[in-house]
PDB file of C-alpha atoms in Angstrom:
ATOM      1  CA  MET A   1    -116.023  -0.888 160.798  1.00 38.00           C
ATOM      2  CA  SER A   2    -117.880   0.279 164.073  1.00 38.00           C
ATOM      3  CA  SER A   3    -115.895   3.485 163.615  1.00 40.00           C
ATOM      4  CA  MET A   4    -114.803   5.560 160.986  1.00 44.00           C
ATOM      5  CA  SER A   5    -113.047   8.428 163.200  1.00 39.00           C
ATOM      6  CA  PRO A   6    -109.474   8.613 161.633  1.00 42.00           C
ATOM      7  CA  THR A   7    -107.940   6.971 164.700  1.00 40.00           C
ATOM      8  CA  PRO A   8    -103.615   6.067 164.997  1.00 42.00           C
ATOM      9  CA  ALA A   9    -102.258   2.642 164.036  1.00 44.00           C
ATOM     10  CA  GLU A  10    -101.797   2.061 167.870  1.00 45.00           C
ATOM     11  CA  SER A  11    -105.226   2.727 169.000  1.00 45.00           C
ATOM     12  CA  SER A  12    -107.266   1.304 166.142  1.00 50.00           C
ATOM     13  CA  PRO A  13    -108.953  -1.793 166.912  1.00 54.00           C
ATOM     14  CA  SER A  14    -107.753  -3.505 163.451  1.00 75.00           C
ATOM     15  CA  ARG A  15    -104.514  -4.939 163.334  1.00 94.00           C
ATOM     16  CA  THR A  16    -102.490  -5.762 160.334  1.00 98.00           C
ATOM     17  CA  ALA A  17    -100.702  -9.044 160.105  1.00 98.00           C
ATOM     18  CA  ALA A  18     -97.862 -10.651 157.315  1.00 98.00           C
ATOM     19  CA  VAL A  19     -98.417 -14.302 156.503  1.00 98.00           C
ATOM     20  CA  LEU A  20     -95.200 -15.767 154.504  1.00 97.00           C
ATOM     21  CA  PRO A  21     -95.764 -18.913 152.981  1.00 93.00           C
ATOM     22  CA  ALA A  22     -92.149 -20.734 153.277  1.00 89.00           C
ATOM     23  CA  ALA A  23     -93.039 -24.397 152.505  1.00 75.00           C
ATOM     24  CA  GLY A  24     -91.334 -24.245 149.011  1.00 68.00           C
ATOM     25  CA  ARG A  25     -88.098 -26.269 148.008  1.00 61.00           C
ATOM     26  CA  GLY A  26     -86.709 -23.626 145.606  1.00 56.00           C
ATOM     27  CA  VAL A  27     -85.468 -26.143 142.963  1.00 53.00           C
ATOM     28  CA  ARG A  28     -83.730 -23.168 140.927  1.00 56.00           C
ATOM     29  CA  LEU A  29     -81.373 -22.852 143.441  1.00 56.00           C
ATOM     30  CA  GLY A  30     -80.325 -26.348 143.178  1.00 59.00           C
ATOM     31  CA  PRO A  31     -80.809 -29.280 145.853  1.00 60.00           C
ATOM     32  CA  GLY A  32     -80.263 -28.903 149.367  1.00 61.00           C
ATOM     33  CA  THR A  33     -81.722 -26.573 151.798  1.00 66.00           C
ATOM     34  CA  PRO A  34     -85.361 -25.654 151.242  1.00 71.00           C
ATOM     35  CA  LYS A  35     -84.915 -22.108 149.421  1.00 69.00           C
ATOM     36  CA  ALA A  36     -86.365 -20.372 152.604  1.00 74.00           C
ATOM     37  CA  LEU A  37     -83.686 -21.727 154.688  1.00 75.00           C
ATOM     38  CA  ARG A  38     -80.605 -20.378 152.621  1.00 81.00           C
ATOM     39  CA  ALA A  39     -78.304 -18.492 154.641  1.00 87.00           C
ATOM     40  CA  LEU A  40     -77.915 -14.592 153.276  1.00 89.00           C
ATOM     41  CA  SER A  41     -74.677 -13.602 155.317  1.00 90.00           C
ATOM     42  CA  GLY A  42     -74.808 -15.857 157.814  1.00 91.00           C
ATOM     43  CA  THR A  43     -78.378 -15.794 158.535  1.00 92.00           C
ATOM     44  CA  PRO A  44     -81.684 -17.472 157.138  1.00 92.00           C
ATOM     45  CA  MET A  45     -83.543 -15.847 154.555  1.00 93.00           C
ATOM     46  CA  LEU A  46     -86.545 -16.562 156.044  1.00 94.00           C
ATOM     47  CA  ILE A  47     -85.383 -14.291 159.164  1.00 96.00           C
ATOM     48  CA  HIS A  48     -84.511 -11.567 156.830  1.00 96.00           C
ATOM     49  CA  ALA A  49     -87.874 -11.767 155.530  1.00 96.00           C
ATOM     50  CA  VAL A  50     -89.428 -12.108 158.755  1.00 97.00           C
ATOM     51  CA  ARG A  51     -87.570  -8.872 160.307  1.00 97.00           C
ATOM     52  CA  ALA A  52     -88.127  -7.122 157.276  1.00 97.00           C
ATOM     53  CA  MET A  53     -92.436  -7.540 157.741  1.00 98.00           C
ATOM     54  CA  ALA A  54     -92.117  -6.478 161.431  1.00 97.00           C
ATOM     55  CA  ALA A  55     -89.935  -3.922 160.694  1.00 97.00           C
ATOM     56  CA  SER A  56     -93.309  -2.278 159.791  1.00 97.00           C
ATOM     57  CA  ARG A  57     -94.856  -0.591 163.408  1.00 96.00           C
ATOM     58  CA  ALA A  58     -97.552  -1.043 161.261  1.00 97.00           C
ATOM     59  CA  VAL A  59     -97.645  -5.207 161.548  1.00 97.00           C
ATOM     60  CA  SER A  60     -98.598  -6.573 164.925  1.00 97.00           C
ATOM     61  CA  LEU A  61     -98.428 -10.220 164.106  1.00 97.00           C
ATOM     62  CA  VAL A  62     -95.907 -12.441 161.906  1.00 98.00           C
ATOM     63  CA  VAL A  63     -97.643 -16.147 160.310  1.00 98.00           C
ATOM     64  CA  VAL A  64     -95.282 -18.096 158.796  1.00 97.00           C
ATOM     65  CA  VAL A  65     -96.141 -21.208 156.308  1.00 95.00           C
ATOM     66  CA  ALA A  66     -93.538 -23.656 157.227  1.00 93.00           C
ATOM     67  CA  PRO A  67     -92.985 -27.107 155.194  1.00 89.00           C
ATOM     68  CA  PRO A  68     -95.812 -29.725 155.964  1.00 88.00           C
ATOM     69  CA  ASP A  69     -93.341 -31.376 158.737  1.00 88.00           C
ATOM     70  CA  GLY A  70     -91.097 -28.780 159.423  1.00 88.00           C
ATOM     71  CA  ALA A  71     -92.933 -26.412 161.196  1.00 91.00           C
ATOM     72  CA  PRO A  72     -90.962 -27.401 164.728  1.00 92.00           C
ATOM     73  CA  GLU A  73     -87.806 -26.595 162.940  1.00 90.00           C
ATOM     74  CA  VAL A  74     -89.172 -23.001 161.808  1.00 92.00           C
ATOM     75  CA  LYS A  75     -90.040 -22.459 165.485  1.00 93.00           C
ATOM     76  CA  ASN A  76     -86.924 -23.079 166.516  1.00 93.00           C
ATOM     77  CA  LEU A  77     -85.016 -21.234 163.952  1.00 92.00           C
ATOM     78  CA  ILE A  78     -87.519 -17.435 164.492  1.00 93.00           C
ATOM     79  CA  GLY A  79     -86.998 -18.531 168.570  1.00 92.00           C
ATOM     80  CA  GLY A  80     -83.088 -18.697 167.698  1.00 92.00           C
ATOM     81  CA  HIS A  81     -82.582 -15.139 166.161  1.00 93.00           C
ATOM     82  CA  ALA A  82     -83.406 -11.811 167.522  1.00 89.00           C
ATOM     83  CA  LEU A  83     -86.556 -10.064 166.713  1.00 93.00           C
ATOM     84  CA  PRO A  84     -88.698  -6.929 167.261  1.00 91.00           C
ATOM     85  CA  GLU A  85     -90.265  -7.599 170.392  1.00 92.00           C
ATOM     86  CA  ARG A  86     -93.652  -5.661 169.938  1.00 92.00           C
ATOM     87  CA  THR A  87     -94.414  -8.108 167.253  1.00 95.00           C
ATOM     88  CA  ASP A  88     -95.807 -11.772 167.771  1.00 96.00           C
ATOM     89  CA  TYR A  89     -94.803 -14.748 165.481  1.00 97.00           C
ATOM     90  CA  VAL A  90     -96.680 -17.671 164.877  1.00 96.00           C
ATOM     91  CA  VAL A  91     -95.641 -20.616 162.731  1.00 96.00           C
ATOM     92  CA  VAL A  92     -98.180 -23.210 161.324  1.00 96.00           C
ATOM     93  CA  PRO A  93     -97.707 -25.889 158.800  1.00 94.00           C
ATOM     94  CA  GLY A  94     -97.872 -25.408 155.074  1.00 92.00           C
ATOM     95  CA  GLY A  95    -100.146 -27.175 152.326  1.00 90.00           C
ATOM     96  CA  ALA A  96     -98.480 -28.955 149.430  1.00 87.00           C
ATOM     97  CA  THR A  97     -99.070 -25.900 147.442  1.00 88.00           C
ATOM     98  CA  ARG A  98     -98.433 -21.995 147.718  1.00 89.00           C
ATOM     99  CA  GLN A  99    -102.002 -21.430 147.597  1.00 90.00           C
ATOM    100  CA  GLU A 100    -103.083 -24.231 150.422  1.00 90.00           C
ATOM    101  CA  SER A 101    -100.112 -23.024 152.731  1.00 92.00           C
ATOM    102  CA  VAL A 102    -101.616 -18.617 152.401  1.00 94.00           C
ATOM    103  CA  LYS A 103    -104.942 -20.369 152.829  1.00 94.00           C
ATOM    104  CA  LEU A 104    -103.775 -22.354 155.692  1.00 95.00           C
ATOM    105  CA  GLY A 105    -101.936 -19.116 157.231  1.00 96.00           C
ATOM    106  CA  LEU A 106    -104.932 -17.042 156.669  1.00 97.00           C
ATOM    107  CA  ASP A 107    -106.991 -19.549 158.889  1.00 96.00           C
ATOM    108  CA  ALA A 108    -104.160 -18.775 161.530  1.00 96.00           C
ATOM    109  CA  LEU A 109    -105.384 -15.254 161.977  1.00 97.00           C
ATOM    110  CA  PRO A 110    -106.770 -13.673 164.785  1.00 96.00           C
ATOM    111  CA  ASP A 111    -110.284 -12.227 164.510  1.00 95.00           C
ATOM    112  CA  ASP A 112    -109.384  -8.236 165.170  1.00 95.00           C
ATOM    113  CA  VAL A 113    -106.873  -8.518 161.896  1.00 97.00           C
ATOM    114  CA  SER A 114    -108.578  -6.352 159.244  1.00 97.00           C
ATOM    115  CA  VAL A 115    -105.731  -5.808 156.992  1.00 98.00           C
ATOM    116  CA  VAL A 116    -103.227  -9.270 155.320  1.00 98.00           C
ATOM    117  CA  LEU A 117     -99.937  -8.788 153.924  1.00 98.00           C
ATOM    118  CA  VAL A 118     -98.793 -11.583 151.904  1.00 98.00           C
ATOM    119  CA  HIS A 119     -95.168 -12.131 151.277  1.00 97.00           C
ATOM    120  CA  ASP A 120     -92.629 -14.036 149.825  1.00 94.00           C
ATOM    121  CA  ALA A 121     -89.999 -15.521 152.018  1.00 93.00           C
ATOM    122  CA  ALA A 122     -87.904 -15.650 149.077  1.00 92.00           C
ATOM    123  CA  ARG A 123     -87.693 -11.201 149.027  1.00 96.00           C
ATOM    124  CA  PRO A 124     -86.015 -10.879 152.058  1.00 96.00           C
ATOM    125  CA  LEU A 125     -84.887  -7.193 151.379  1.00 97.00           C
ATOM    126  CA  VAL A 126     -87.979  -5.438 150.569  1.00 98.00           C
ATOM    127  CA  PRO A 127     -87.975  -2.086 152.528  1.00 97.00           C
ATOM    128  CA  VAL A 128     -89.846  -1.078 155.317  1.00 97.00           C
ATOM    129  CA  ASP A 129     -91.044   1.959 153.053  1.00 97.00           C
ATOM    130  CA  THR A 130     -92.453  -0.099 150.667  1.00 98.00           C
ATOM    131  CA  VAL A 131     -94.488  -2.270 153.372  1.00 98.00           C
ATOM    132  CA  ASP A 132     -95.758   0.491 154.979  1.00 98.00           C
ATOM    133  CA  ALA A 133     -96.611   1.944 151.339  1.00 98.00           C
ATOM    134  CA  VAL A 134     -98.856  -1.188 150.911  1.00 98.00           C
ATOM    135  CA  ILE A 135    -100.541  -1.045 154.336  1.00 98.00           C
ATOM    136  CA  GLU A 136    -101.258   2.611 154.022  1.00 97.00           C
ATOM    137  CA  ALA A 137    -102.989   1.983 150.430  1.00 97.00           C
ATOM    138  CA  VAL A 138    -104.930  -1.203 151.961  1.00 97.00           C
ATOM    139  CA  ARG A 139    -106.298   1.160 155.146  1.00 96.00           C
ATOM    140  CA  ASP A 140    -107.022   3.849 152.701  1.00 96.00           C
ATOM    141  CA  GLY A 141    -109.549   1.758 151.419  1.00 95.00           C
ATOM    142  CA  ALA A 142    -107.849  -0.357 148.231  1.00 96.00           C
ATOM    143  CA  PRO A 143    -108.972  -4.066 148.379  1.00 97.00           C
ATOM    144  CA  ALA A 144    -106.016  -5.326 147.485  1.00 98.00           C
ATOM    145  CA  VAL A 145    -102.462  -3.981 146.341  1.00 98.00           C
ATOM    146  CA  VAL A 146     -99.259  -4.790 144.982  1.00 98.00           C
ATOM    147  CA  PRO A 147     -96.088  -3.034 144.818  1.00 98.00           C
ATOM    148  CA  ALA A 148     -94.610  -3.431 141.559  1.00 98.00           C
ATOM    149  CA  LEU A 149     -91.914  -1.578 139.078  1.00 98.00           C
ATOM    150  CA  PRO A 150     -91.983  -0.736 135.719  1.00 97.00           C
ATOM    151  CA  LEU A 151     -90.029  -3.205 133.236  1.00 96.00           C
ATOM    152  CA  ALA A 152     -86.145  -2.282 132.102  1.00 93.00           C
ATOM    153  CA  ASP A 153     -86.875  -4.605 129.443  1.00 94.00           C
ATOM    154  CA  THR A 154     -89.185  -5.132 125.867  1.00 95.00           C
ATOM    155  CA  VAL A 155     -91.666  -8.021 126.713  1.00 95.00           C
ATOM    156  CA  LYS A 156     -92.529 -10.501 123.840  1.00 96.00           C
ATOM    157  CA  GLU A 157     -95.718 -12.845 123.996  1.00 96.00           C
ATOM    158  CA  VAL A 158     -94.384 -15.993 122.454  1.00 96.00           C
ATOM    159  CA  GLU A 159     -95.724 -19.754 121.468  1.00 95.00           C
ATOM    160  CA  PRO A 160     -93.838 -22.118 123.873  1.00 94.00           C
ATOM    161  CA  ALA A 161     -91.996 -24.534 122.076  1.00 93.00           C
ATOM    162  CA  GLU A 162     -90.710 -27.668 123.625  1.00 91.00           C
ATOM    163  CA  GLY A 163     -86.611 -28.762 123.716  1.00 89.00           C
ATOM    164  CA  GLY A 164     -85.319 -25.009 123.402  1.00 86.00           C
ATOM    165  CA  ARG A 165     -86.370 -24.402 119.804  1.00 92.00           C
ATOM    166  CA  PRO A 166     -86.948 -21.184 118.153  1.00 95.00           C
ATOM    167  CA  GLU A 167     -90.517 -19.501 119.535  1.00 95.00           C
ATOM    168  CA  PRO A 168     -92.540 -17.514 117.430  1.00 95.00           C
ATOM    169  CA  VAL A 169     -93.490 -14.082 118.236  1.00 96.00           C
ATOM    170  CA  LEU A 170     -97.273 -13.599 118.869  1.00 97.00           C
ATOM    171  CA  SER A 171     -97.149 -10.022 120.228  1.00 97.00           C
ATOM    172  CA  THR A 172     -94.990  -7.552 121.935  1.00 97.00           C
ATOM    173  CA  PRO A 173     -97.216  -5.567 124.622  1.00 96.00           C
ATOM    174  CA  VAL A 174     -96.751  -1.862 125.133  1.00 96.00           C
ATOM    175  CA  ARG A 175     -94.038  -1.700 128.015  1.00 94.00           C
ATOM    176  CA  ALA A 176     -95.226   1.381 129.388  1.00 94.00           C
ATOM    177  CA  ARG A 177     -98.557  -0.539 130.268  1.00 95.00           C
ATOM    178  CA  LEU A 178     -96.793  -3.258 132.064  1.00 96.00           C
ATOM    179  CA  ARG A 179     -95.210  -3.656 135.620  1.00 97.00           C
ATOM    180  CA  ALA A 180     -93.097  -6.537 137.495  1.00 96.00           C
ATOM    181  CA  VAL A 181     -95.247  -7.425 140.540  1.00 96.00           C
ATOM    182  CA  GLN A 182     -93.302  -7.747 143.876  1.00 97.00           C
ATOM    183  CA  THR A 183     -94.518  -8.459 147.496  1.00 97.00           C
ATOM    184  CA  PRO A 184     -96.041  -7.731 150.132  1.00 98.00           C
ATOM    185  CA  GLN A 185     -99.265  -8.059 148.803  1.00 98.00           C
ATOM    186  CA  GLY A 186    -102.050  -6.009 150.944  1.00 98.00           C
ATOM    187  CA  PHE A 187    -105.469  -6.971 151.039  1.00 98.00           C
ATOM    188  CA  ASP A 188    -108.473  -6.570 153.009  1.00 97.00           C
ATOM    189  CA  ARG A 189    -108.735  -9.571 155.046  1.00 97.00           C
ATOM    190  CA  ASP A 190    -112.336 -10.174 153.966  1.00 96.00           C
ATOM    191  CA  THR A 191    -111.841 -10.044 149.926  1.00 96.00           C
ATOM    192  CA  LEU A 192    -108.940 -11.975 150.650  1.00 96.00           C
ATOM    193  CA  VAL A 193    -110.374 -14.830 151.951  1.00 95.00           C
ATOM    194  CA  ARG A 194    -113.388 -14.474 149.676  1.00 94.00           C
ATOM    195  CA  ALA A 195    -111.159 -14.851 146.940  1.00 93.00           C
ATOM    196  CA  HIS A 196    -109.466 -18.237 148.572  1.00 91.00           C
ATOM    197  CA  GLU A 197    -112.756 -19.628 148.884  1.00 89.00           C
ATOM    198  CA  SER A 198    -113.696 -18.605 145.342  1.00 86.00           C
ATOM    199  CA  VAL A 199    -110.544 -20.186 143.500  1.00 72.00           C
ATOM    200  CA  ALA A 200    -110.594 -23.351 145.689  1.00 61.00           C
ATOM    201  CA  VAL A 201    -113.807 -24.016 144.807  1.00 51.00           C
ATOM    202  CA  ASP A 202    -113.596 -23.680 140.885  1.00 49.00           C
ATOM    203  CA  GLY A 203    -110.292 -25.299 140.666  1.00 49.00           C
ATOM    204  CA  GLU A 204    -108.318 -23.266 138.767  1.00 50.00           C
ATOM    205  CA  GLY A 205    -104.958 -21.482 140.044  1.00 53.00           C
ATOM    206  CA  ALA A 206    -103.117 -18.217 140.225  1.00 63.00           C
ATOM    207  CA  THR A 207    -100.159 -17.400 140.177  1.00 71.00           C
ATOM    208  CA  ASP A 208    -100.244 -14.724 142.778  1.00 87.00           C
ATOM    209  CA  ASP A 209    -103.054 -13.358 145.694  1.00 93.00           C
ATOM    210  CA  ALA A 210    -103.809 -10.054 144.124  1.00 95.00           C
ATOM    211  CA  GLY A 211    -104.741 -12.579 140.674  1.00 92.00           C
ATOM    212  CA  MET A 212    -107.446 -14.246 142.632  1.00 92.00           C
ATOM    213  CA  VAL A 213    -108.874 -11.090 143.768  1.00 94.00           C
ATOM    214  CA  GLU A 214    -108.902 -10.267 140.210  1.00 92.00           C
ATOM    215  CA  ARG A 215    -110.838 -13.170 139.273  1.00 90.00           C
ATOM    216  CA  LEU A 216    -113.623 -11.599 141.755  1.00 90.00           C
ATOM    217  CA  GLY A 217    -113.830  -8.808 139.776  1.00 91.00           C
ATOM    218  CA  SER A 218    -112.875  -6.788 142.968  1.00 93.00           C
ATOM    219  CA  PRO A 219    -110.114  -3.831 142.000  1.00 95.00           C
ATOM    220  CA  VAL A 220    -106.583  -4.091 142.386  1.00 97.00           C
ATOM    221  CA  VAL A 221    -104.040  -1.151 142.486  1.00 98.00           C
ATOM    222  CA  VAL A 222    -100.545  -0.848 142.134  1.00 98.00           C
ATOM    223  CA  VAL A 223     -98.056   1.365 144.146  1.00 98.00           C
ATOM    224  CA  PRO A 224     -94.445   1.668 143.540  1.00 97.00           C
ATOM    225  CA  GLY A 225     -92.173  -1.291 144.869  1.00 98.00           C
ATOM    226  CA  HIS A 226     -88.493  -1.022 145.341  1.00 98.00           C
ATOM    227  CA  GLU A 227     -85.335  -2.650 143.395  1.00 97.00           C
ATOM    228  CA  GLU A 228     -84.484  -4.273 146.522  1.00 97.00           C
ATOM    229  CA  ALA A 229     -87.469  -6.313 146.661  1.00 97.00           C
ATOM    230  CA  PHE A 230     -86.228  -8.828 144.033  1.00 96.00           C
ATOM    231  CA  LYS A 231     -87.077 -12.658 144.465  1.00 94.00           C
ATOM    232  CA  VAL A 232     -83.956 -14.485 145.333  1.00 93.00           C
ATOM    233  CA  THR A 233     -84.773 -17.412 142.959  1.00 89.00           C
ATOM    234  CA  ARG A 234     -81.198 -18.316 141.121  1.00 89.00           C
ATOM    235  CA  PRO A 235     -78.044 -18.580 142.347  1.00 89.00           C
ATOM    236  CA  LEU A 236     -77.242 -15.078 140.994  1.00 94.00           C
ATOM    237  CA  ASP A 237     -79.619 -13.627 143.279  1.00 94.00           C
ATOM    238  CA  LEU A 238     -78.049 -14.825 146.144  1.00 92.00           C
ATOM    239  CA  VAL A 239     -74.731 -12.911 145.104  1.00 94.00           C
ATOM    240  CA  LEU A 240     -77.060  -9.715 144.752  1.00 96.00           C
ATOM    241  CA  ALA A 241     -78.477 -10.040 147.589  1.00 96.00           C
ATOM    242  CA  GLU A 242     -74.896 -10.456 149.512  1.00 96.00           C
ATOM    243  CA  ALA A 243     -74.258  -7.300 147.885  1.00 96.00           C
ATOM    244  CA  VAL A 244     -77.250  -5.602 148.827  1.00 96.00           C
ATOM    245  CA  LEU A 245     -76.486  -6.581 152.480  1.00 94.00           C
ATOM    246  CA  ALA A 246     -72.926  -5.434 152.584  1.00 94.00           C
ATOM    247  CA  ARG A 247     -73.744  -2.196 151.000  1.00 93.00           C
ATOM    248  CA  ARG A 248     -76.705  -1.988 154.168  1.00 91.00           C
ATOM    249  CA  ARG A 249     -73.857  -2.692 156.308  1.00 90.00           C
ATOM    250  CA  ALA A 250     -71.607   0.071 155.195  1.00 91.00           C
ATOM    251  CA  ASN A 251     -74.258   2.473 155.048  1.00 88.00           C
ATOM    252  CA  ASP A 252     -76.306   2.009 158.115  1.00 79.00           C
ATOM    253  CA  GLY A 253     -73.679   0.511 160.349  1.00 62.00           C
ATOM    254  CA  PHE A 254     -75.567  -3.020 161.254  1.00 51.00           C
TER     255      PHE A 254
END
């Protein structure tokens, strides 16, 4: 950066963008509509997730990575819903894997974006305070930031077995040191681009973008997550998401 003086977000030459990979089929929710297009309270999950990113005044661009053959449909979907006008929206076709889709989203970012959020479209209800906390931590100098929650359950490491057979326990990790990771995950753009290039070269995957940054040897820090930033994966999660939205309508009148 050419200037290190503290400037308000609005006047800073660097911008924050959010990349939403939304190309998955959502197999665990059953056949039919892709997961990101499933309706919550009559509105597609993807639109809720886009609104959650755009709710942050720091986010000036949202890049939605659509199914490879579904970009026109997703563009029409976004165009048909009310979204904050201060934010720009771009739709690009995705790849065969989540990692490829995030990389295609990164490739679509303008040069003046220096902070990148990567957010699961299947986490439609993340509160804006969580989004802002991630962005602030990146702007304060962390190369990678993840929101996360302490675990309520004891966790066992096991030796996986086929066909539902009993699985031998290998160890019981200390729960106080474990966190359940959520999104949006936030990154210094150059760090995230370097991580994607590195992982693509050696051919090994990672379950999240922060894991790819860890493999670079760059530090990753955790900020508090939120119970409403859960991932909608199974039918019961849809029930919970509808309940959260109903409570928000009752409390906030929207």
